[in-house]
Amino acid sequence: MAAPISRYIKLTSKSNSLKLINVNSLTPSNHFRNIHSLKICTKTFTRYPRIAWTKINLEQVRHFNKKYDAITKSTLFNKVKFLGKTNVRPCFHPGASNLLTAQIGSPSENVQGWAIVKKMITYIWPKDRPEIRRRVIFSVGLLVGAKLLSIEVPFLFKYTIDYLNSHTGLALNLETAPSTIVTVATALILGYGMARAGASLFNELRNAVFAKVAHDSIRRVARSVFLHLHNLDLSFHLSRQTGALSKAIDRGTRGINFVLSALVFNVVPTAFEVILVSSILYYKCGGKFALVTLGCIGAYAAFTLAVTQWRTNFRIAMNKAENEAGNKAVDSLINYETVKYFNNELYEADQYDKALAKYEAASLKTTTSLAMLNFGQNAIFSSALTVIMVMASNGIIDGTMTVGDLVMVNGLIFQLSLPLNFLGSVYREVRQSLIDMQTMFAILSLQTPIQKSKAPLIEISPKEAEVIFENVSFEYVKGQTILSDLSFKVPAGKKIALVGGSGSGKSTIVRLMYKFFEPQKGKIYIGGRDVNEMDINSLRRAIAIVPQDAVLFHNSIFYNLHYGDFSKTEKDVYDAAKMAELHDSIQKWPYNYDTQVGERGLKLSGGEKQRVAIARAILKNSPILVFDEATSALDSITEEKILAALQRASEGRTSICIAHRLSTVMNADEILVLDKGKVAERGTHNELISNPKSLYYTLWQKQHQTSITFDS
């Protein structure tokens, strides 16, 4: 059971005064009066604290609390407890994914260890890569050869000791010591040395041959995960936390290398060696020796399995703590400027230290339990070795065994000790690697609701680039309607504007056009084709967008411009920069187009980033252009130049402009005024402004009055 939740409601009246009310302090006598907008928040004081705000109306507050209280078995006016179930979302956030932060680093119930092993086998034994399979076969052959040579070493000791004893009166005495030492040394050098050298040679050849298999498998798995992440729907990426996700994938990729090597070089060869040694002991020394050996191995394996299963919980806790620490560090460093604005460096350091303290505690438990496991393994093996040595000694006394047999048995048992001891470590690491890999393979098993059509690639020309929304309804969260029976048409080559208040559905329209989401009802047509029946690459190639928040790659300014279309020439990039009024500014930078923009473009101003986004859209040269507050970050002088550039770029193309400042869309062929997910009004600027009762007129007057107020 987690700690209590505090729930808050932000109340904004028409006078824009803001109140923050703790829901737990409300009484039934409270009334919401003169409410203009509301926000609701849940803050969970658990291991993974999170805050989620969303704009909602009063009915949605009631709906949220009804739904939330049904989960928590509480009421709006009482303290509630968060049950912490992985299938319960603690945030009221449009588009939130069900893959919670707490799941990153924990084993998935849908991806089991054996399923991962089977998946990995397909990578080391690919049907379409015969050269990889030949390498695997050759590696296994070298492995068997190395084990056979290693098994020869105890026999060399036996034959040497028996030969020396038979030629010295069955005893080694001081009179024969000099010659005996020389003989034994010679035998050891020639026999032991050659066997060990041969085994080592085979092992190194095996490593060299299999390296190509391992690295090729890791590369293909990593590429599959990376590509799959890009293919997942937007809801996953809206809810993911970069630090935790990158940690999980990094650990999973490292685990692949270890599991691949363990399967081929440890698990199979150790099983082969156990069978070989047990058979030799049974044939040479009798069933009792083989029985004790197998009993030792069974007890060793059972103890290792039981303790490792127990230790798994510590490893999971350590992974979660590491994820939290990594995510905290990434989140804090990404928001570097915000931390500085509020002088919260020490607070962030304390929060990071708390996360590290959790990791330290979990890591200590892991290390302590490891020491216990190692001691138990050594105790089991030492006990079995003692029993076998006593049995061999009794055999010598009875005359059924020679001193050489005792040496051979001792050597064979010690021959097993190394792979057995290593097998214990391998099992622990394989189990932990499988845990680390489970999140990565769980991500691979995620299916996006947006399925790619098998339709052929097509190219939409500017003359047929019309956009039609036909009775489209959409909601991110059930019960929270964003678009309601929305219908409109943008003829090819025309420019329309989408205006309206926050939450009216303007940006959602763009997401549906790109097929980031699918509507619950209605149809969307691009170029006369249903988007559900179009190839998704053809669809997205037909649309270029200038987003409101232009995020750039940590690379050069030229790279970020060229990203719009890598098939275009260097001259095309320069021309696009000129059209976006960016070329002259770049020429003044220290390294011109080679200047690094910093992570997410932090080295550029807001206006410069916006112009990069505009240049990219121009370079893409798509028949449909979407401008989502394209000039929101520009000053008035630059805005005028950009609007002229956009006008040139959109000539003969279908343009959709999402705007807050109505003055930027006055020349649109048609303006759609959205309200509550519907087209409330439509017409040209002159038509809409001529009606004093229209919503457009009200918005225009508010912006004009605000401008006058600030100017005065």
PDB file of N, CA and C in Angstrom, residues 530-602:
ATOM      1  N   ASP A 530      -8.844   7.164 -48.379  1.00  0.00           N
ATOM      2  CA  ASP A 530      -9.030   6.943 -46.948  1.00  0.00           C
ATOM      3  C   ASP A 530      -7.658   6.672 -46.327  1.00  0.00           C
ATOM      4  N   VAL A 531      -7.292   7.432 -45.297  1.00  0.00           N
ATOM      5  CA  VAL A 531      -5.962   7.285 -44.703  1.00  0.00           C
ATOM      6  C   VAL A 531      -5.751   5.889 -44.133  1.00  0.00           C
ATOM      7  N   ASN A 532      -6.828   5.199 -43.740  1.00  0.00           N
ATOM      8  CA  ASN A 532      -6.701   3.840 -43.215  1.00  0.00           C
ATOM      9  C   ASN A 532      -6.330   2.836 -44.295  1.00  0.00           C
ATOM     10  N   GLU A 533      -6.501   3.222 -45.543  1.00  0.00           N
ATOM     11  CA  GLU A 533      -6.181   2.336 -46.659  1.00  0.00           C
ATOM     12  C   GLU A 533      -4.944   2.802 -47.414  1.00  0.00           C
ATOM     13  N   MET A 534      -4.254   3.793 -46.863  1.00  0.00           N
ATOM     14  CA  MET A 534      -3.044   4.318 -47.500  1.00  0.00           C
ATOM     15  C   MET A 534      -1.799   3.752 -46.834  1.00  0.00           C
ATOM     16  N   ASP A 535      -0.735   3.638 -47.604  1.00  0.00           N
ATOM     17  CA  ASP A 535       0.561   3.334 -47.017  1.00  0.00           C
ATOM     18  C   ASP A 535       0.967   4.498 -46.128  1.00  0.00           C
ATOM     19  N   ILE A 536       1.354   4.192 -44.887  1.00  0.00           N
ATOM     20  CA  ILE A 536       1.596   5.255 -43.916  1.00  0.00           C
ATOM     21  C   ILE A 536       2.778   6.124 -44.315  1.00  0.00           C
ATOM     22  N   ASN A 537       3.769   5.552 -44.998  1.00  0.00           N
ATOM     23  CA  ASN A 537       4.906   6.352 -45.457  1.00  0.00           C
ATOM     24  C   ASN A 537       4.487   7.319 -46.559  1.00  0.00           C
ATOM     25  N   SER A 538       3.614   6.862 -47.454  1.00  0.00           N
ATOM     26  CA  SER A 538       3.101   7.752 -48.501  1.00  0.00           C
ATOM     27  C   SER A 538       2.300   8.888 -47.888  1.00  0.00           C
ATOM     28  N   LEU A 539       1.498   8.550 -46.866  1.00  0.00           N
ATOM     29  CA  LEU A 539       0.679   9.559 -46.199  1.00  0.00           C
ATOM     30  C   LEU A 539       1.553  10.643 -45.578  1.00  0.00           C
ATOM     31  N   ARG A 540       2.548  10.228 -44.806  1.00  0.00           N
ATOM     32  CA  ARG A 540       3.369  11.207 -44.087  1.00  0.00           C
ATOM     33  C   ARG A 540       4.326  11.944 -45.013  1.00  0.00           C
ATOM     34  N   ARG A 541       4.658  11.340 -46.142  1.00  0.00           N
ATOM     35  CA  ARG A 541       5.500  12.044 -47.105  1.00  0.00           C
ATOM     36  C   ARG A 541       4.727  13.175 -47.776  1.00  0.00           C
ATOM     37  N   ALA A 542       3.409  13.050 -47.788  1.00  0.00           N
ATOM     38  CA  ALA A 542       2.579  14.060 -48.449  1.00  0.00           C
ATOM     39  C   ALA A 542       2.322  15.275 -47.575  1.00  0.00           C
ATOM     40  N   ILE A 543       2.733  15.222 -46.297  1.00  0.00           N
ATOM     41  CA  ILE A 543       2.445  16.311 -45.362  1.00  0.00           C
ATOM     42  C   ILE A 543       3.751  16.827 -44.767  1.00  0.00           C
ATOM     43  N   ALA A 544       3.929  18.125 -44.783  1.00  0.00           N
ATOM     44  CA  ALA A 544       5.062  18.766 -44.106  1.00  0.00           C
ATOM     45  C   ALA A 544       4.504  19.679 -43.027  1.00  0.00           C
ATOM     46  N   ILE A 545       5.156  19.707 -41.878  1.00  0.00           N
ATOM     47  CA  ILE A 545       4.620  20.467 -40.751  1.00  0.00           C
ATOM     48  C   ILE A 545       5.682  21.368 -40.145  1.00  0.00           C
ATOM     49  N   VAL A 546       5.238  22.524 -39.709  1.00  0.00           N
ATOM     50  CA  VAL A 546       6.052  23.408 -38.878  1.00  0.00           C
ATOM     51  C   VAL A 546       5.414  23.385 -37.494  1.00  0.00           C
ATOM     52  N   PRO A 547       5.971  22.609 -36.556  1.00  0.00           N
ATOM     53  CA  PRO A 547       5.330  22.470 -35.242  1.00  0.00           C
ATOM     54  C   PRO A 547       5.509  23.716 -34.393  1.00  0.00           C
ATOM     55  N   GLN A 548       4.675  23.810 -33.390  1.00  0.00           N
ATOM     56  CA  GLN A 548       4.762  24.955 -32.481  1.00  0.00           C
ATOM     57  C   GLN A 548       6.051  24.925 -31.677  1.00  0.00           C
ATOM     58  N   ASP A 549       6.461  23.732 -31.252  1.00  0.00           N
ATOM     59  CA  ASP A 549       7.691  23.568 -30.476  1.00  0.00           C
ATOM     60  C   ASP A 549       8.678  22.791 -31.324  1.00  0.00           C
ATOM     61  N   ALA A 550       9.609  23.491 -31.954  1.00  0.00           N
ATOM     62  CA  ALA A 550      10.580  22.854 -32.842  1.00  0.00           C
ATOM     63  C   ALA A 550      11.751  22.324 -32.023  1.00  0.00           C
ATOM     64  N   VAL A 551      11.868  21.002 -31.928  1.00  0.00           N
ATOM     65  CA  VAL A 551      12.961  20.358 -31.194  1.00  0.00           C
ATOM     66  C   VAL A 551      13.982  19.862 -32.204  1.00  0.00           C
ATOM     67  N   LEU A 552      15.250  20.237 -32.006  1.00  0.00           N
ATOM     68  CA  LEU A 552      16.302  19.911 -32.965  1.00  0.00           C
ATOM     69  C   LEU A 552      17.216  18.817 -32.428  1.00  0.00           C
ATOM     70  N   PHE A 553      17.934  18.174 -33.348  1.00  0.00           N
ATOM     71  CA  PHE A 553      18.898  17.147 -32.983  1.00  0.00           C
ATOM     72  C   PHE A 553      20.204  17.798 -32.529  1.00  0.00           C
ATOM     73  N   HIS A 554      20.922  17.098 -31.672  1.00  0.00           N
ATOM     74  CA  HIS A 554      22.212  17.588 -31.183  1.00  0.00           C
ATOM     75  C   HIS A 554      23.246  17.368 -32.282  1.00  0.00           C
ATOM     76  N   ASN A 555      23.213  18.244 -33.280  1.00  0.00           N
ATOM     77  CA  ASN A 555      24.074  18.114 -34.444  1.00  0.00           C
ATOM     78  C   ASN A 555      24.253  19.500 -35.043  1.00  0.00           C
ATOM     79  N   SER A 556      24.785  19.563 -36.252  1.00  0.00           N
ATOM     80  CA  SER A 556      25.017  20.861 -36.888  1.00  0.00           C
ATOM     81  C   SER A 556      23.704  21.444 -37.399  1.00  0.00           C
ATOM     82  N   ILE A 557      23.730  22.749 -37.653  1.00  0.00           N
ATOM     83  CA  ILE A 557      22.547  23.412 -38.191  1.00  0.00           C
ATOM     84  C   ILE A 557      22.242  22.881 -39.597  1.00  0.00           C
ATOM     85  N   PHE A 558      23.289  22.540 -40.361  1.00  0.00           N
ATOM     86  CA  PHE A 558      23.073  21.984 -41.699  1.00  0.00           C
ATOM     87  C   PHE A 558      22.361  20.637 -41.608  1.00  0.00           C
ATOM     88  N   TYR A 559      22.782  19.798 -40.670  1.00  0.00           N
ATOM     89  CA  TYR A 559      22.137  18.490 -40.500  1.00  0.00           C
ATOM     90  C   TYR A 559      20.657  18.653 -40.172  1.00  0.00           C
ATOM     91  N   ASN A 560      20.350  19.576 -39.280  1.00  0.00           N
ATOM     92  CA  ASN A 560      18.962  19.779 -38.881  1.00  0.00           C
ATOM     93  C   ASN A 560      18.115  20.326 -40.021  1.00  0.00           C
ATOM     94  N   LEU A 561      18.709  21.154 -40.868  1.00  0.00           N
ATOM     95  CA  LEU A 561      17.980  21.645 -42.038  1.00  0.00           C
ATOM     96  C   LEU A 561      17.791  20.526 -43.067  1.00  0.00           C
ATOM     97  N   HIS A 562      18.866  19.776 -43.302  1.00  0.00           N
ATOM     98  CA  HIS A 562      18.855  18.711 -44.299  1.00  0.00           C
ATOM     99  C   HIS A 562      17.931  17.564 -43.891  1.00  0.00           C
ATOM    100  N   TYR A 563      17.593  17.494 -42.604  1.00  0.00           N
ATOM    101  CA  TYR A 563      16.749  16.413 -42.095  1.00  0.00           C
ATOM    102  C   TYR A 563      15.372  16.410 -42.756  1.00  0.00           C
ATOM    103  N   GLY A 564      14.974  17.557 -43.277  1.00  0.00           N
ATOM    104  CA  GLY A 564      13.688  17.626 -43.966  1.00  0.00           C
ATOM    105  C   GLY A 564      13.612  16.697 -45.158  1.00  0.00           C
ATOM    106  N   ASP A 565      14.722  16.498 -45.847  1.00  0.00           N
ATOM    107  CA  ASP A 565      14.773  15.578 -46.988  1.00  0.00           C
ATOM    108  C   ASP A 565      16.241  15.347 -47.340  1.00  0.00           C
ATOM    109  N   PHE A 566      16.762  14.189 -46.948  1.00  0.00           N
ATOM    110  CA  PHE A 566      18.180  13.903 -47.162  1.00  0.00           C
ATOM    111  C   PHE A 566      18.527  13.692 -48.631  1.00  0.00           C
ATOM    112  N   SER A 567      17.521  13.577 -49.472  1.00  0.00           N
ATOM    113  CA  SER A 567      17.800  13.391 -50.898  1.00  0.00           C
ATOM    114  C   SER A 567      18.086  14.713 -51.602  1.00  0.00           C
ATOM    115  N   LYS A 568      17.818  15.833 -50.936  1.00  0.00           N
ATOM    116  CA  LYS A 568      18.027  17.142 -51.552  1.00  0.00           C
ATOM    117  C   LYS A 568      19.501  17.530 -51.515  1.00  0.00           C
ATOM    118  N   THR A 569      19.881  18.421 -52.426  1.00  0.00           N
ATOM    119  CA  THR A 569      21.272  18.849 -52.542  1.00  0.00           C
ATOM    120  C   THR A 569      21.601  19.935 -51.521  1.00  0.00           C
ATOM    121  N   GLU A 570      22.878  20.238 -51.441  1.00  0.00           N
ATOM    122  CA  GLU A 570      23.327  21.289 -50.528  1.00  0.00           C
ATOM    123  C   GLU A 570      22.727  22.635 -50.921  1.00  0.00           C
ATOM    124  N   LYS A 571      22.630  22.878 -52.218  1.00  0.00           N
ATOM    125  CA  LYS A 571      22.036  24.131 -52.692  1.00  0.00           C
ATOM    126  C   LYS A 571      20.568  24.235 -52.276  1.00  0.00           C
ATOM    127  N   ASP A 572      19.854  23.114 -52.327  1.00  0.00           N
ATOM    128  CA  ASP A 572      18.450  23.116 -51.908  1.00  0.00           C
ATOM    129  C   ASP A 572      18.319  23.505 -50.438  1.00  0.00           C
ATOM    130  N   VAL A 573      19.257  23.034 -49.624  1.00  0.00           N
ATOM    131  CA  VAL A 573      19.236  23.374 -48.196  1.00  0.00           C
ATOM    132  C   VAL A 573      19.439  24.869 -48.013  1.00  0.00           C
ATOM    133  N   TYR A 574      20.411  25.431 -48.739  1.00  0.00           N
ATOM    134  CA  TYR A 574      20.667  26.872 -48.633  1.00  0.00           C
ATOM    135  C   TYR A 574      19.454  27.681 -49.105  1.00  0.00           C
ATOM    136  N   ASP A 575      18.820  27.237 -50.174  1.00  0.00           N
ATOM    137  CA  ASP A 575      17.646  27.958 -50.687  1.00  0.00           C
ATOM    138  C   ASP A 575      16.506  27.933 -49.674  1.00  0.00           C
ATOM    139  N   ALA A 576      16.314  26.783 -49.020  1.00  0.00           N
ATOM    140  CA  ALA A 576      15.258  26.681 -48.006  1.00  0.00           C
ATOM    141  C   ALA A 576      15.555  27.597 -46.829  1.00  0.00           C
ATOM    142  N   ALA A 577      16.835  27.674 -46.439  1.00  0.00           N
ATOM    143  CA  ALA A 577      17.219  28.560 -45.339  1.00  0.00           C
ATOM    144  C   ALA A 577      16.981  30.018 -45.706  1.00  0.00           C
ATOM    145  N   LYS A 578      17.223  30.358 -46.964  1.00  0.00           N
ATOM    146  CA  LYS A 578      16.982  31.732 -47.405  1.00  0.00           C
ATOM    147  C   LYS A 578      15.490  32.062 -47.375  1.00  0.00           C
ATOM    148  N   MET A 579      14.659  31.130 -47.807  1.00  0.00           N
ATOM    149  CA  MET A 579      13.216  31.368 -47.801  1.00  0.00           C
ATOM    150  C   MET A 579      12.691  31.536 -46.377  1.00  0.00           C
ATOM    151  N   ALA A 580      13.347  30.873 -45.429  1.00  0.00           N
ATOM    152  CA  ALA A 580      12.929  30.974 -44.028  1.00  0.00           C
ATOM    153  C   ALA A 580      13.602  32.133 -43.307  1.00  0.00           C
ATOM    154  N   GLU A 581      14.301  32.995 -44.052  1.00  0.00           N
ATOM    155  CA  GLU A 581      14.976  34.157 -43.463  1.00  0.00           C
ATOM    156  C   GLU A 581      15.996  33.729 -42.402  1.00  0.00           C
ATOM    157  N   LEU A 582      16.715  32.632 -42.680  1.00  0.00           N
ATOM    158  CA  LEU A 582      17.686  32.101 -41.718  1.00  0.00           C
ATOM    159  C   LEU A 582      19.110  32.126 -42.251  1.00  0.00           C
ATOM    160  N   HIS A 583      19.260  32.185 -43.557  1.00  0.00           N
ATOM    161  CA  HIS A 583      20.578  32.070 -44.179  1.00  0.00           C
ATOM    162  C   HIS A 583      21.531  33.170 -43.709  1.00  0.00           C
ATOM    163  N   ASP A 584      21.067  34.402 -43.689  1.00  0.00           N
ATOM    164  CA  ASP A 584      21.942  35.519 -43.301  1.00  0.00           C
ATOM    165  C   ASP A 584      22.408  35.381 -41.854  1.00  0.00           C
ATOM    166  N   SER A 585      21.538  34.913 -40.981  1.00  0.00           N
ATOM    167  CA  SER A 585      21.924  34.723 -39.576  1.00  0.00           C
ATOM    168  C   SER A 585      22.988  33.639 -39.447  1.00  0.00           C
ATOM    169  N   ILE A 586      22.830  32.546 -40.195  1.00  0.00           N
ATOM    170  CA  ILE A 586      23.794  31.441 -40.127  1.00  0.00           C
ATOM    171  C   ILE A 586      25.166  31.899 -40.595  1.00  0.00           C
ATOM    172  N   GLN A 587      25.208  32.766 -41.587  1.00  0.00           N
ATOM    173  CA  GLN A 587      26.485  33.248 -42.105  1.00  0.00           C
ATOM    174  C   GLN A 587      27.282  34.020 -41.051  1.00  0.00           C
ATOM    175  N   LYS A 588      26.597  34.534 -40.046  1.00  0.00           N
ATOM    176  CA  LYS A 588      27.271  35.300 -38.994  1.00  0.00           C
ATOM    177  C   LYS A 588      27.743  34.416 -37.840  1.00  0.00           C
ATOM    178  N   TRP A 589      27.371  33.138 -37.836  1.00  0.00           N
ATOM    179  CA  TRP A 589      27.767  32.233 -36.759  1.00  0.00           C
ATOM    180  C   TRP A 589      29.209  31.792 -36.954  1.00  0.00           C
ATOM    181  N   PRO A 590      29.886  31.379 -35.867  1.00  0.00           N
ATOM    182  CA  PRO A 590      31.322  31.057 -35.945  1.00  0.00           C
ATOM    183  C   PRO A 590      31.660  30.017 -37.009  1.00  0.00           C
ATOM    184  N   TYR A 591      30.871  28.959 -37.110  1.00  0.00           N
ATOM    185  CA  TYR A 591      31.170  27.882 -38.058  1.00  0.00           C
ATOM    186  C   TYR A 591      30.108  27.770 -39.158  1.00  0.00           C
ATOM    187  N   ASN A 592      29.361  28.844 -39.352  1.00  0.00           N
ATOM    188  CA  ASN A 592      28.331  28.874 -40.394  1.00  0.00           C
ATOM    189  C   ASN A 592      27.391  27.668 -40.276  1.00  0.00           C
ATOM    190  N   TYR A 593      27.249  26.922 -41.360  1.00  0.00           N
ATOM    191  CA  TYR A 593      26.306  25.796 -41.356  1.00  0.00           C
ATOM    192  C   TYR A 593      26.820  24.595 -40.558  1.00  0.00           C
ATOM    193  N   ASP A 594      28.080  24.606 -40.148  1.00  0.00           N
ATOM    194  CA  ASP A 594      28.627  23.519 -39.325  1.00  0.00           C
ATOM    195  C   ASP A 594      28.471  23.792 -37.833  1.00  0.00           C
ATOM    196  N   THR A 595      27.858  24.895 -37.473  1.00  0.00           N
ATOM    197  CA  THR A 595      27.670  25.241 -36.064  1.00  0.00           C
ATOM    198  C   THR A 595      26.763  24.218 -35.382  1.00  0.00           C
ATOM    199  N   GLN A 596      27.199  23.743 -34.208  1.00  0.00           N
ATOM    200  CA  GLN A 596      26.395  22.796 -33.435  1.00  0.00           C
ATOM    201  C   GLN A 596      25.271  23.539 -32.712  1.00  0.00           C
ATOM    202  N   VAL A 597      24.073  22.968 -32.740  1.00  0.00           N
ATOM    203  CA  VAL A 597      22.914  23.649 -32.159  1.00  0.00           C
ATOM    204  C   VAL A 597      22.693  23.283 -30.697  1.00  0.00           C
ATOM    205  N   GLY A 598      23.422  22.275 -30.175  1.00  0.00           N
ATOM    206  CA  GLY A 598      23.228  21.848 -28.793  1.00  0.00           C
ATOM    207  C   GLY A 598      22.072  20.868 -28.662  1.00  0.00           C
ATOM    208  N   GLU A 599      21.977  20.253 -27.500  1.00  0.00           N
ATOM    209  CA  GLU A 599      20.911  19.277 -27.271  1.00  0.00           C
ATOM    210  C   GLU A 599      19.546  19.954 -27.348  1.00  0.00           C
ATOM    211  N   ARG A 600      18.671  19.395 -28.194  1.00  0.00           N
ATOM    212  CA  ARG A 600      17.324  19.927 -28.445  1.00  0.00           C
ATOM    213  C   ARG A 600      17.372  21.356 -28.977  1.00  0.00           C
ATOM    214  N   GLY A 601      18.536  21.768 -29.521  1.00  0.00           N
ATOM    215  CA  GLY A 601      18.654  23.110 -30.089  1.00  0.00           C
ATOM    216  C   GLY A 601      18.736  24.209 -29.063  1.00  0.00           C
ATOM    217  N   LEU A 602      19.285  23.890 -27.868  1.00  0.00           N
ATOM    218  CA  LEU A 602      19.300  24.863 -26.776  1.00  0.00           C
ATOM    219  C   LEU A 602      20.168  26.085 -27.073  1.00  0.00           C
TER     220      LEU A 602
END
